[in-house]
Short mmCIF file of C-alpha atoms in Angstrom, two decimals:
data_model
loop_
_atom_site.label_atom_id
_atom_site.label_comp_id
_atom_site.label_asym_id
_atom_site.label_seq_id
_atom_site.Cartn_x
_atom_site.Cartn_y
_atom_site.Cartn_z
CA MET A 27 0.00 0.00 0.00
CA LEU A 28 1.33 3.42 -0.91
CA THR A 29 1.55 6.28 1.55
CA PRO A 30 -0.10 9.56 0.51
CA ARG A 31 3.33 11.08 -0.20
CA GLU A 32 4.39 8.09 -2.31
CA PHE A 33 1.12 8.30 -4.21
CA HIS A 34 1.67 11.99 -4.87
CA ALA A 35 5.28 11.32 -5.96
CA LEU A 36 4.02 8.54 -8.28
CA SER A 37 1.53 10.91 -9.89
CA LEU A 38 4.29 13.47 -10.46
CA ILE A 39 6.60 10.83 -11.95
CA ALA A 40 3.79 9.76 -14.30
CA ARG A 41 3.45 13.36 -15.47
CA GLY A 42 7.14 13.52 -16.33
CA CYS A 43 8.49 15.38 -13.31
CA THR A 44 12.15 14.93 -12.47
CA ASP A 45 13.42 14.28 -8.94
CA ARG A 46 14.32 17.97 -8.74
CA ASP A 47 10.75 18.95 -9.76
CA ILE A 48 9.29 16.53 -7.23
CA SER A 49 11.47 17.90 -4.43
CA ALA A 50 10.31 21.45 -5.22
CA LEU A 51 6.62 20.53 -5.54
CA LEU A 52 6.55 18.41 -2.37
CA CYS A 53 8.88 20.75 -0.44
CA VAL A 54 11.35 17.98 0.36
CA SER A 55 15.06 17.56 -0.28
CA LEU A 56 16.35 16.16 -3.55
CA SER A 57 17.60 13.04 -1.76
CA THR A 58 14.12 12.50 -0.28
CA SER A 59 12.49 12.73 -3.70
CA ARG A 60 15.03 10.19 -4.99
CA LYS A 61 14.16 7.91 -2.08
CA TYR A 62 10.46 8.16 -2.98
CA ARG A 63 11.28 6.96 -6.50
CA GLU A 64 13.47 4.12 -5.17
CA HIS A 65 10.76 3.02 -2.71
CA LEU A 66 8.17 3.04 -5.48
CA HIS A 67 10.39 0.86 -7.67
CA THR A 68 10.78 -1.59 -4.79
CA LYS A 69 7.16 -1.55 -3.55
CA LEU A 70 5.66 -2.00 -7.00
CA SER A 71 8.35 -4.42 -8.26
CA LEU A 72 9.05 -2.22 -11.27
CA ASN A 73 12.54 -1.44 -12.55
CA LYS A 74 12.08 1.71 -14.64
CA SER A 75 10.39 5.05 -14.21
CA ALA A 76 8.50 4.46 -17.47
CA GLN A 77 6.96 1.38 -15.85
CA LEU A 78 5.95 3.51 -12.84
CA ALA A 79 4.26 5.96 -15.21
CA ILE A 80 2.34 3.21 -16.99
CA TYR A 81 1.37 1.63 -13.64
CA TYR A 82 -0.08 4.96 -12.52
CA LEU A 83 -1.84 5.64 -15.82
CA GLU A 84 -3.41 2.16 -15.81
CA ALA A 85 -4.48 2.40 -12.15
CA PHE A 86 -5.74 5.99 -12.36
CA PRO A 87 -6.82 6.70 -15.96
CA ILE A 88 -6.85 10.21 -17.36
CA PRO A 89 -10.51 11.22 -17.65
CA ASP A 90 -11.59 11.16 -21.32
CA PRO A 91 -8.11 11.46 -22.85
CA THR A 92 -9.38 12.25 -26.36
CA ASN A 93 -11.07 15.44 -25.12
CA LYS A 94 -7.81 16.83 -23.75
CA ASN A 95 -6.71 20.15 -25.15
CA GLN A 96 -4.51 18.47 -27.72
CA LEU A 97 -1.55 19.93 -29.48
CA THR A 98 -3.60 20.16 -32.64
CA SER A 99 -0.77 20.28 -35.15
CA THR A 100 1.23 17.56 -33.39
CA LYS A 101 1.00 14.08 -34.81
CA LEU A 102 3.30 11.16 -34.24
CA SER A 103 4.43 9.12 -37.21
CA ASP A 104 3.62 5.41 -37.43
CA ARG A 105 7.20 4.56 -36.46
CA GLU A 106 7.06 6.94 -33.49
CA LEU A 107 3.82 5.33 -32.35
CA GLN A 108 5.49 1.91 -32.58
CA ILE A 109 8.38 3.16 -30.49
CA VAL A 110 6.09 4.73 -27.85
CA GLN A 111 4.22 1.42 -27.56
CA LEU A 112 7.50 -0.40 -26.93
CA PHE A 113 8.65 2.21 -24.40
CA ALA A 114 5.33 1.70 -22.61
CA GLN A 115 6.20 -1.98 -22.30
CA GLY A 116 9.30 -0.96 -20.37
CA LEU A 117 11.87 -1.52 -23.12
CA SER A 118 15.06 0.54 -23.27
CA ASP A 119 16.35 2.36 -26.36
CA LYS A 120 18.62 -0.58 -27.20
CA GLU A 121 15.84 -3.15 -26.69
CA VAL A 122 13.48 -1.15 -28.91
CA ALA A 123 16.21 -0.90 -31.56
CA ARG A 124 16.79 -4.66 -31.52
CA LYS A 125 13.08 -5.39 -31.72
CA LEU A 126 12.57 -3.04 -34.69
CA GLY A 127 15.84 -3.87 -36.44
CA ILE A 128 17.15 -0.30 -36.34
CA SER A 129 20.07 1.34 -34.55
CA ASP A 130 19.73 2.61 -31.01
CA LEU A 131 20.85 6.01 -32.31
CA THR A 132 17.77 6.05 -34.55
CA VAL A 133 15.54 5.18 -31.59
CA ARG A 134 17.12 7.96 -29.52
CA LYS A 135 16.56 10.41 -32.38
CA HIS A 136 12.88 9.36 -32.64
CA ARG A 137 12.53 9.75 -28.85
CA SER A 138 14.14 13.19 -28.99
CA ASN A 139 11.83 14.25 -31.84
CA MET A 140 8.75 13.01 -29.96
CA GLN A 141 9.80 14.79 -26.77
CA SER A 142 10.26 18.01 -28.76
CA LYS A 143 6.88 17.63 -30.47
CA LEU A 144 5.13 17.01 -27.14
CA ALA A 145 7.20 19.47 -25.08
CA THR A 146 8.33 16.85 -22.57
CA SER A 147 11.75 16.34 -21.08
CA ASN A 148 11.72 12.60 -20.37
CA ILE A 149 10.17 9.25 -21.22
CA CYS A 150 7.53 9.45 -18.46
CA GLY A 151 6.23 12.75 -19.80
CA LEU A 152 6.26 11.29 -23.30
CA LEU A 153 4.14 8.32 -22.18
CA TYR A 154 1.76 10.58 -20.26
CA GLU A 155 1.21 12.78 -23.32
CA ALA A 156 0.77 9.72 -25.56
CA VAL A 157 -2.00 8.44 -23.28
CA ALA A 158 -3.54 11.90 -22.82
CA ASN A 159 -3.70 12.41 -26.59
CA GLY A 160 -5.21 8.97 -27.17
CA TRP A 161 -2.19 7.59 -29.06
CA LEU A 162 -1.44 4.90 -26.49
CA ALA A 163 -4.29 2.65 -25.40
CA LEU A 164 -4.31 1.33 -21.86
CA PRO A 165 -4.26 -1.13 -20.23
CA LEU A 166 -1.19 -2.61 -21.87
CA GLY A 167 -1.31 -5.68 -19.69
CA ALA A 168 -0.04 -6.59 -16.29
CA LEU A 169 3.17 -4.58 -15.96
CA ALA A 170 2.81 -4.40 -12.21
CA LYS A 171 2.72 -7.57 -10.19
CA THR A 172 0.83 -6.05 -7.28
CA ASP A 173 -2.88 -5.52 -6.82
CA ASN A 174 -3.61 -1.82 -7.15
CA ALA A 175 -7.00 -1.95 -5.38
CA ALA A 176 -5.29 -1.14 -2.08
CA ASP A 177 -3.54 1.83 -3.68
CA ARG A 178 -6.84 3.12 -5.07
CA ALA A 179 -8.34 2.88 -1.59
CA THR A 180 -5.39 4.85 -0.22
CA ALA A 181 -5.86 7.54 -2.86
CA ALA A 182 -9.54 7.85 -2.04
CA ALA A 183 -8.86 7.87 1.71
CA VAL A 184 -6.42 10.75 1.53
CA GLY A 185 -8.67 12.71 -0.82
CA GLN A 186 -6.16 12.77 -3.63
CA GLY A 187 -8.08 11.26 -6.52
CA GLN A 188 -6.35 11.52 -9.89
CA GLY A 189 -7.98 14.71 -11.09
CA ARG A 190 -7.24 16.73 -7.95
CA LEU A 191 -3.49 16.41 -7.68
CA LEU A 192 -2.19 19.09 -10.00
CA SER A 193 -5.20 20.81 -11.45
#
């Protein structure tokens, strides 16, 4: 079960916040925000921050993602959509490159282009925007090995439902 602070940190990670952003938003030290991320990795048995983001987005869906104020001129190419889907499965740049038969430099360039198009600074923000714009359908499958019902109850108990965290 997540503590209210861990839940809040998880929601910030899912939105693409860095440890430095999290420390500023939660008014904690940088080392404390790093510890939150480490504890979340351990508690949820997930190895990467992208997996934490997908866990959060599957457990607490964005309300009506297709009605979001979309970046109207921004579209991802078919190849970029393929790459986002693989990132959402928790694959690294090199793993995505192997799976698609392209170089990891090409994958990094695609990731950089997508992050520029969507004005995000990391993979978690990229995944969040992909879900929010309706380009990535959830659930992907069971990335997390834990039951998230207890975490939903925690979120409801502390009055921090998904839509009220950073409105």
